[in-house]
Short mmCIF file of C-alpha atoms in Angstrom, two decimals:
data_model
loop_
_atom_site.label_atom_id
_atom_site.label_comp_id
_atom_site.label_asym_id
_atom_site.label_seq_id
_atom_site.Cartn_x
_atom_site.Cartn_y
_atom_site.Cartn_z
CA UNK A 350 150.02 59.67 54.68
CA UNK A 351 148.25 60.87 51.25
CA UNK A 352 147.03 64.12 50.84
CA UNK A 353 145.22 63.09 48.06
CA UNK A 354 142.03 64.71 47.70
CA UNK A 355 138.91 62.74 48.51
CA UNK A 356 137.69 62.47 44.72
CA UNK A 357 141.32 60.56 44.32
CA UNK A 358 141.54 58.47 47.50
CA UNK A 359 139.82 55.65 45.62
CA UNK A 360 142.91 54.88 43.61
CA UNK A 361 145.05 54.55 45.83
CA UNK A 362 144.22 50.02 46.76
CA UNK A 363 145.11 49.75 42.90
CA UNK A 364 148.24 51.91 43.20
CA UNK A 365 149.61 50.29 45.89
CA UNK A 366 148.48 46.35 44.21
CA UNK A 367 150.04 47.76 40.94
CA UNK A 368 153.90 48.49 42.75
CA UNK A 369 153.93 45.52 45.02
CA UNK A 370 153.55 48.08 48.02
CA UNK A 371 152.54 46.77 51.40
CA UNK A 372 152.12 49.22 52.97
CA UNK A 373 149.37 51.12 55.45
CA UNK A 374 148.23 54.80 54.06
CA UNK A 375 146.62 56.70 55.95
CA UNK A 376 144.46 59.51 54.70
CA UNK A 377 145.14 62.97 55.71
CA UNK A 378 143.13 64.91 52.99
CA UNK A 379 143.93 67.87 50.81
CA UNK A 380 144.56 70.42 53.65
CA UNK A 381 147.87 68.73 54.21
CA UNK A 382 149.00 67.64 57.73
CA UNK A 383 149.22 69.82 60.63
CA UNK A 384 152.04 70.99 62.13
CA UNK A 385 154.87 69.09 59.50
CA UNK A 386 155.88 72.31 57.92
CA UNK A 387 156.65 70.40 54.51
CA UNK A 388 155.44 71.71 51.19
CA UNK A 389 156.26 69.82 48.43
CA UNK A 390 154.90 66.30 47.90
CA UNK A 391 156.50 63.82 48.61
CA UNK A 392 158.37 64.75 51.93
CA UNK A 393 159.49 62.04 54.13
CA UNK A 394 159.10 61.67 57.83
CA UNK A 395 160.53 59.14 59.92
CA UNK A 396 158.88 58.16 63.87
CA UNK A 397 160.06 56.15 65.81
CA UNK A 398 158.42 53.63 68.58
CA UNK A 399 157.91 56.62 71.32
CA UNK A 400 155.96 59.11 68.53
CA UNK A 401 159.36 61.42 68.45
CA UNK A 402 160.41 62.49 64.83
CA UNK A 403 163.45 60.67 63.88
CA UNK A 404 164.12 61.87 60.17
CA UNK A 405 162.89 64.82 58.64
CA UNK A 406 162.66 65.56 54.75
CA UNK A 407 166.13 67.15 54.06
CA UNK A 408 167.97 64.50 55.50
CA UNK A 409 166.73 62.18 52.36
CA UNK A 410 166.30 64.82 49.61
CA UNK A 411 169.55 63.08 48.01
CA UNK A 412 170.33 59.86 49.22
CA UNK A 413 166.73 58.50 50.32
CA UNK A 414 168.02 54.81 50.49
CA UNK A 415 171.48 55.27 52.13
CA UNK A 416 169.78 57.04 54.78
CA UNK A 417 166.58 54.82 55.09
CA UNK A 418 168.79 51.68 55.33
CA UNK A 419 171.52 53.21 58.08
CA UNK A 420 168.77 54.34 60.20
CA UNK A 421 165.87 51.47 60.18
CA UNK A 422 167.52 49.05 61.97
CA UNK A 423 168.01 50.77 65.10
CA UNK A 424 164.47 52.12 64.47
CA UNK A 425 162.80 48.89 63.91
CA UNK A 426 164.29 47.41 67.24
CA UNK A 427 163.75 50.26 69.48
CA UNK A 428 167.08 51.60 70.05
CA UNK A 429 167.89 55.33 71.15
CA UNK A 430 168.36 57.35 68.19
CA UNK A 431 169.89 61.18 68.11
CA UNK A 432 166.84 63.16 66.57
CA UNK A 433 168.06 65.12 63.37
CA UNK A 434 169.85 68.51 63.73
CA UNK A 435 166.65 70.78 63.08
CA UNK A 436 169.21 74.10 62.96
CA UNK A 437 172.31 75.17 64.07
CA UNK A 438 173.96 78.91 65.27
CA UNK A 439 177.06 78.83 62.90
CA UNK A 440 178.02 83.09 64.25
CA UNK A 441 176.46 85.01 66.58
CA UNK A 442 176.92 88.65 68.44
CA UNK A 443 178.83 87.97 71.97
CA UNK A 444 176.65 86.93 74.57
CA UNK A 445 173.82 86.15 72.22
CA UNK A 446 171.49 83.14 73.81
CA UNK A 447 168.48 81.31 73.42
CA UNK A 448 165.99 83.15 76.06
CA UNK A 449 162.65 81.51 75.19
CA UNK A 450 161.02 78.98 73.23
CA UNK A 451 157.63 78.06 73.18
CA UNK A 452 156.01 75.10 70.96
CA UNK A 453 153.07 76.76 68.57
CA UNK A 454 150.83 73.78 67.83
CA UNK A 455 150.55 74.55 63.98
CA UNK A 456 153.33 75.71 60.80
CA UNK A 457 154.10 79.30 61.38
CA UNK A 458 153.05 81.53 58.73
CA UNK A 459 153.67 85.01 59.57
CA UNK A 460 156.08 86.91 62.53
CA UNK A 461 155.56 90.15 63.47
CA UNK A 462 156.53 92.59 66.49
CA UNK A 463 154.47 95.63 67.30
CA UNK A 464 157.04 98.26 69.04
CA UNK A 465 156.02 99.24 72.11
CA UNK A 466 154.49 103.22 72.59
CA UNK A 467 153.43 105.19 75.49
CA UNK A 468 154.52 102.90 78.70
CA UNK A 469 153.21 99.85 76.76
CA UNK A 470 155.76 96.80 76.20
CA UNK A 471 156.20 95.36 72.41
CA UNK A 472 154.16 92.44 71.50
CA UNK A 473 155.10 89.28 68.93
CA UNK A 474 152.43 88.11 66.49
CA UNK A 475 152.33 84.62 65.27
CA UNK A 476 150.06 83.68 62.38
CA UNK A 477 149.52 79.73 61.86
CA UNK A 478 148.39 77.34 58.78
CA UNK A 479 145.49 76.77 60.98
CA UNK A 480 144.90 80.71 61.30
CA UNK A 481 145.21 80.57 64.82
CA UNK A 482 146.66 83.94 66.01
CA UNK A 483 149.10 84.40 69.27
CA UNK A 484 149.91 87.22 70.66
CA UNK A 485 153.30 86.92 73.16
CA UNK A 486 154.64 89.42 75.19
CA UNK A 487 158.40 90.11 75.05
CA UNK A 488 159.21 87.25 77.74
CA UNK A 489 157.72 84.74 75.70
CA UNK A 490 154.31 84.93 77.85
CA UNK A 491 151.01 84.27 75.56
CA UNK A 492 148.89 87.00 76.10
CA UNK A 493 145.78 85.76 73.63
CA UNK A 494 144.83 82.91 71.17
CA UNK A 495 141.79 83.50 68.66
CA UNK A 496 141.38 82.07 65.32
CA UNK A 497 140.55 84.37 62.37
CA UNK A 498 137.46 83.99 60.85
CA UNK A 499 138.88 85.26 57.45
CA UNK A 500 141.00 82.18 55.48
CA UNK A 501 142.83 84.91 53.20
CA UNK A 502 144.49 86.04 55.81
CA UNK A 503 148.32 85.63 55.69
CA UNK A 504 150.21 88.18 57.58
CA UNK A 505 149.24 89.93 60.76
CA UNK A 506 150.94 94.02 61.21
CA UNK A 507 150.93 95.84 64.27
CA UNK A 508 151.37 99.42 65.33
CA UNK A 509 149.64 101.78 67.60
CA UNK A 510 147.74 103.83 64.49
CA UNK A 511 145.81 105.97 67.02
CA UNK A 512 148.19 107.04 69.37
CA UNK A 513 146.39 105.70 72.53
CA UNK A 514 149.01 103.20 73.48
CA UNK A 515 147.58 100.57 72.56
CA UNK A 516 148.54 98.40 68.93
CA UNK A 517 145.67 97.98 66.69
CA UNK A 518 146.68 94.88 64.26
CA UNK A 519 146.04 94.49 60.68
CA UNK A 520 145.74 91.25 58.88
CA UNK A 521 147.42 91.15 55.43
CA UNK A 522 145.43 89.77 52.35
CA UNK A 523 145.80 89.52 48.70
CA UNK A 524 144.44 92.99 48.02
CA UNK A 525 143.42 94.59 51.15
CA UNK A 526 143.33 93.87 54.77
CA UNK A 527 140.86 94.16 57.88
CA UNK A 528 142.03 96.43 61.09
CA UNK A 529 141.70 94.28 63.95
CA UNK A 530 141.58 94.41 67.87
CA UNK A 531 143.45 92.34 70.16
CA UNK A 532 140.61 89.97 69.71
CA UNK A 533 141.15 89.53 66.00
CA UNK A 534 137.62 91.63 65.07
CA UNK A 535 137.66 93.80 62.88
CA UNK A 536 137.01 97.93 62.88
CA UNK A 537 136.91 98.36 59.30
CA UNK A 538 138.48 96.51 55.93
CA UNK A 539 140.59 97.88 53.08
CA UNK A 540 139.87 96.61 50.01
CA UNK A 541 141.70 97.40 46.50
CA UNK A 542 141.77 95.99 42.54
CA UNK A 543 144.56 95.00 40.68
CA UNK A 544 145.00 92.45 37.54
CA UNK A 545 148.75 92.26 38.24
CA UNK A 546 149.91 92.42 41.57
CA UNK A 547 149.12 91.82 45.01
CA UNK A 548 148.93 94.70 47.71
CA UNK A 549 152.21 95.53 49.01
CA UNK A 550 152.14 96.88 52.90
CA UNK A 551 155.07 99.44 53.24
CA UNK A 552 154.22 100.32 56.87
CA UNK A 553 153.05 102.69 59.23
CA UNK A 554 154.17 106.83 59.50
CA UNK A 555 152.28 109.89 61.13
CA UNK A 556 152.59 111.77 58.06
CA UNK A 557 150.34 115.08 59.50
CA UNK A 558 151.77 115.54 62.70
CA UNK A 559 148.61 114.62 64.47
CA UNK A 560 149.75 111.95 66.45
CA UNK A 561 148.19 109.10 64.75
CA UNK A 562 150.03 106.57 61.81
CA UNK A 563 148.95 106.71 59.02
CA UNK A 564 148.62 103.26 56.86
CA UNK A 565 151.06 103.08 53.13
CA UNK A 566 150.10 100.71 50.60
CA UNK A 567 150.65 100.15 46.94
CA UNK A 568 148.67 98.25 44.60
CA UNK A 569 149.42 98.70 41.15
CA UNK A 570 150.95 101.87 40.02
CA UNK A 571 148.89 103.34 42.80
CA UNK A 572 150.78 104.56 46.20
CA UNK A 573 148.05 105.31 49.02
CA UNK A 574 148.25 106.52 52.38
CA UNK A 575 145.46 105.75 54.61
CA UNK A 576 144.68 107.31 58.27
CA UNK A 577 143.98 105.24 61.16
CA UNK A 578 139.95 105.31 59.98
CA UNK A 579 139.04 103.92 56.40
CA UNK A 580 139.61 107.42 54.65
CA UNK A 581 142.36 108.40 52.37
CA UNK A 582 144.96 111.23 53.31
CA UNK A 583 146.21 111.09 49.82
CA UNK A 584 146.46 109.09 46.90
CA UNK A 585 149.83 108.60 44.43
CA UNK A 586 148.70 107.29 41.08
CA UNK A 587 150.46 109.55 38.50
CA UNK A 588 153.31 107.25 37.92
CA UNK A 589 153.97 104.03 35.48
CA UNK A 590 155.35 100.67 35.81
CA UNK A 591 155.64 101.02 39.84
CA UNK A 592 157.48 97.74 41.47
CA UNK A 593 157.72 99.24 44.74
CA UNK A 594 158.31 101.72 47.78
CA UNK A 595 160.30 101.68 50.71
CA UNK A 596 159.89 103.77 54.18
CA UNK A 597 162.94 104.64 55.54
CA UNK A 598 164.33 105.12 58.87
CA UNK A 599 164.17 108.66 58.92
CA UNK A 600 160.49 108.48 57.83
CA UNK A 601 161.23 109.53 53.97
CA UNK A 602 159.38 107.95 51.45
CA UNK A 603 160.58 106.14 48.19
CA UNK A 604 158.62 105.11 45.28
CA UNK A 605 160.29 103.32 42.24
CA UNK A 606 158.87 103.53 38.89
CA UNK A 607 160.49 101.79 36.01
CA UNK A 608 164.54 102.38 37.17
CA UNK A 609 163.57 105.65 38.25
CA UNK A 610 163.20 106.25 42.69
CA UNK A 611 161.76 109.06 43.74
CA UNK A 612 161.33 110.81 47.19
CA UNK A 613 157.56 111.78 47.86
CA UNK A 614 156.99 113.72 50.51
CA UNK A 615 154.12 113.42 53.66
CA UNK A 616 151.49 114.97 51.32
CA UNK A 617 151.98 112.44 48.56
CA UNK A 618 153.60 114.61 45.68
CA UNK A 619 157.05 113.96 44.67
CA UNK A 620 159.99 116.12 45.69
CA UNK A 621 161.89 115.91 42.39
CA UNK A 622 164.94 114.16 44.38
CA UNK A 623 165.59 110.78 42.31
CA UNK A 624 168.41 108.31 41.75
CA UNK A 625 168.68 105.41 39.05
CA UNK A 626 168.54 101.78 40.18
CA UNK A 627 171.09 99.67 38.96
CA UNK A 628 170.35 97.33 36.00
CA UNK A 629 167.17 95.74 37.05
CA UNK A 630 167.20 95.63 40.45
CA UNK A 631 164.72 97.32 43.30
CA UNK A 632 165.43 99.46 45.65
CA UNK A 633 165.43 97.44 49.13
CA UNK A 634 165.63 100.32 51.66
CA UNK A 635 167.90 103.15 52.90
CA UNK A 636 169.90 102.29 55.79
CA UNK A 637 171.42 105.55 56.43
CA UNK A 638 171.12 108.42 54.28
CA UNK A 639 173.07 108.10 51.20
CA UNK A 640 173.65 104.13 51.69
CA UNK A 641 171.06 102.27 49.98
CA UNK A 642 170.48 98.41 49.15
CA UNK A 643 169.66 97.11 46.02
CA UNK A 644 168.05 93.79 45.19
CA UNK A 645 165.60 91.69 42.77
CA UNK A 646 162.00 92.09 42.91
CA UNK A 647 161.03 88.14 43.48
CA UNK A 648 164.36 87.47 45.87
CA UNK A 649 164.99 86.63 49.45
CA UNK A 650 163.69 88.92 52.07
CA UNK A 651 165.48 92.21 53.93
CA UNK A 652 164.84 94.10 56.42
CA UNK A 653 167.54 96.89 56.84
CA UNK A 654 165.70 98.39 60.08
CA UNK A 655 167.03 97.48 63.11
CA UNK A 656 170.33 97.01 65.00
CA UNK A 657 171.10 93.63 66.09
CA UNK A 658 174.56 94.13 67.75
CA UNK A 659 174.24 97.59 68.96
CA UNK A 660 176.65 99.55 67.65
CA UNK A 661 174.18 102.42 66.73
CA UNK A 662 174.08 101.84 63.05
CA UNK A 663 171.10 100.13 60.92
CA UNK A 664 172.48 96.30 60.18
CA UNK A 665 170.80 94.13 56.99
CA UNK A 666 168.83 91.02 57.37
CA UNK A 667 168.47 88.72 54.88
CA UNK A 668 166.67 85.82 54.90
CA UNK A 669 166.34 82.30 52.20
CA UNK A 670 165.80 79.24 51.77
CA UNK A 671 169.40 78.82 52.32
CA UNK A 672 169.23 80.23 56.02
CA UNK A 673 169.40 83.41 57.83
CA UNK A 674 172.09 86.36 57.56
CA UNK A 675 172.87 89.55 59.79
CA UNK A 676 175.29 91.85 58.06
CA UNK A 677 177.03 95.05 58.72
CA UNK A 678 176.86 98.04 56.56
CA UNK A 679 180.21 97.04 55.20
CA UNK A 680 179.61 93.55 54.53
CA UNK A 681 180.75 91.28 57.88
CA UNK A 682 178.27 88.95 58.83
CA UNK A 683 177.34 89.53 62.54
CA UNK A 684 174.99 86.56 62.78
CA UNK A 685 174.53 83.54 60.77
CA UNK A 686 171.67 80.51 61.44
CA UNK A 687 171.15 77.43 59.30
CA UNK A 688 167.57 75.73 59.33
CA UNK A 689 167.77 72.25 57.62
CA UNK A 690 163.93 72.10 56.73
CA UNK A 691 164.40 74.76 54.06
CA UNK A 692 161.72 74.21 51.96
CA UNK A 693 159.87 77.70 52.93
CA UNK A 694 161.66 80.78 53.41
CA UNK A 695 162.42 81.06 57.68
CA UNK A 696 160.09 83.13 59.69
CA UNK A 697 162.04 85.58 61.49
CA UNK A 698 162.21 89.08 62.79
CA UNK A 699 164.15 91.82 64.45
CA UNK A 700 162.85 94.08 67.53
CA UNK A 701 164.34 95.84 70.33
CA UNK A 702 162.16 93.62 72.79
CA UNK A 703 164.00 95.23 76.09
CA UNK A 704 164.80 98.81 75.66
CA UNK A 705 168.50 98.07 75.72
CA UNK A 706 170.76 98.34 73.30
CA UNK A 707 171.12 96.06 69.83
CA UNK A 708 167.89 93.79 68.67
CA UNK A 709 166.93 90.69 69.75
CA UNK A 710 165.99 88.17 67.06
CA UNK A 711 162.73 85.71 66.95
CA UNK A 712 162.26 83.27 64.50
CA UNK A 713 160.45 80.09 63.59
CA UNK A 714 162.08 76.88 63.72
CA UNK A 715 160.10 73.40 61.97
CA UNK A 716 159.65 70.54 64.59
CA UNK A 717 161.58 72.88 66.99
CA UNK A 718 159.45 75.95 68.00
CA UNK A 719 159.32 79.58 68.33
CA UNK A 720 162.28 81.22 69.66
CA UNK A 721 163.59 84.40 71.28
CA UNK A 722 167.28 85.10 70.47
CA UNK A 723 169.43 87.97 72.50
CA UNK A 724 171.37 88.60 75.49
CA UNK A 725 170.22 87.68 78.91
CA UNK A 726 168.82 90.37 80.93
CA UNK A 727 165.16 91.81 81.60
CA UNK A 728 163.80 89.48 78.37
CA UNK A 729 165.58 86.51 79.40
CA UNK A 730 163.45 85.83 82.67
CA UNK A 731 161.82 83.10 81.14
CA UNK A 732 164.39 81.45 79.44
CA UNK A 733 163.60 77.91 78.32
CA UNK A 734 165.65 74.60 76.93
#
């Protein structure tokens, strides 16, 4: 299947006459095929007679015709063939199951969970390559499906901003984003200008005590908070070389300029309490006070927010192209998942989707589905295969 663009589909008979290749291509444009979740070109797929994906990419990053010539045969005459191991559970917290899945008909691009507030259950928020956007409830049950109107759209945010009860959602862009309904329209856009970076969401605090969240965002050297109407409550811009800020559990605020992290406080002017990064690393969050992670600007994601085993202490996610890791504070992994199409970082998330103790985990797996990860109880009513 080519995804060629149209202007270059013509060369492909003289191509194919060129390298002695007979075979069929079909044309599947330049917006890529739906639903493959592969991103570099080329990626091979293999199909057998019934339609069901026999071989996917990894399995013949390396060894393309070993694999093509132990697996054809069967293929070609119709035999049964075990479809390819699309991930695997290598550790897990006791009791840990799979308590949902359901099968999104496009590539996940963005996961989200909006905590529940005021009697109101949390929601999940999946984004597609085809902008279609889900919102599940936290037995797996899909409450809406719209598609966005807006194609620079890549992340969808939710949190109750005006204290009614009720999550208002905001759609992630480049250098702004639009505050949305459960419908996907909007209330009112954010829009800001930078050269040299894109926008960078930090989350959601009430900062004024008035009940309602505000919205944190940097651009730039510039560190704003936003209320829950397009007005500013303040605006940070005194510092230099900014590469990022951090929310912490207790609600405290970080900003790091240079090496330099600072504590600003809920009117937007710096305390004067500061630490040093190490070397040239970025400050990745503050677990507890006093125990802080460290990483590189451009490396794999953390989250250091939520409790998957339920001890009562913050644990650290960390997610790569190499797979997903739950740690401890001191280092243990609690929970460890290998995805074999690793060619995008794994969409995943942690959220207390119960009200019991420790997280449950949902994630994104390619050719497999979304799934709900946790203990069986109250979320596990509709647990599926």
């Amino acid at each position: 299947m080519s995804i060629d663009s149209p202007k270059d589909q013509g060369k492909i008979p003289a191509y194919l006459k060129k390298n002695g290749l007979g075979v069929r291509v079909l044309l599947a444009g330049d917006q890529g095929m739906k639903g493959y979740n592969f991103y570099a070109a080329s990626s091979l797929f293999v199909i057998d007679r019934r339609g069901q994906i026999a071989g996917v990419p990894s399995e013949f990053y390396f060894k393309l015709e070993e694999e093509l010539h132990r697996r054809l045969p069967d293929l070609a005459a119709g035999k049964p063939t075990p479809g390819p191991l699309l991930w695997s559970i290598e550790k897990e917290p006791k009791g840990f199951t799979e308590l949902w899945r359901e099968d999104p008909e496009d590539t996940v691009t963005s996961l989200s969970v909006a905590p529940g507030a005021k009697g109101h259950l949390p929601e999940i928020s999946v984004l597609d390559g085809s902008l279609h956007w889900r919102r599940y409830s936290a037995q797996g049950k899909l409450l809406s499906n719209v598609t966005l109107e807006d194609d620079k759209t890549w992340r969808v945010l939710g949190a109750d901003l005006d204290g009614d009860g009720v999550s208002e959602w905001i759609g992630q862009k480049e250098r702004g984003f639009d505050v949305m309904d459960q419908n996907g329209e909007s209330y009112w856009s954010y829009s800001g200008f930078s050269d040299s970076d894109y926008l960078d969401l930090g989350g959601f605090l009430d900062l004024d005590g008035d009940g309602r969240k505000e919205i944190l965002v940097r651009l730039g050297d510039s560190v704003t908070a936003l209320r829950n109407i397009p007005t500013p409550l303040w605006n940070l811009d005194s510092l230099t070389d900014v590469k990022g800020f951090t929310l912490d559990p207790q609600g405290g605020i970080w900003v790091q300029a240079g090496s330099t992290v600072r504590e600003v406080d809920a009117r937007g002017h710096p305390t004067g309490a500061s630490f040093q990064a190490p070397g040239s690393t970025v400050l990745r969050g503050e677990i507890d006070r006093g125990t802080r992670l460290f990483g590189y600007r451009y490396s794999s994601s953390v989250d250091v927010t939520h409790d998957l085993d339920g001890d009562g202490r913050k644990d650290i996610l960390v997610v790569s192209r190499e797979g997903i890791r739950v740690f401890s504070q001191e280092g243990a992994v609690l929970m460890a998942i290998q995805i074999t199409e690793n060619q995008s970082y794994p969409e995943v998330t942690l959220a207390d989707l119960d009200g019991r103790k420790g997280d449950e985990m949902i994630l994104y797996v390619p050719q497999y589905g979304l799934v709900a990860l946790g203990r069986k109880g109250e979320t596990g009513k509709r647990a599926g295969n």
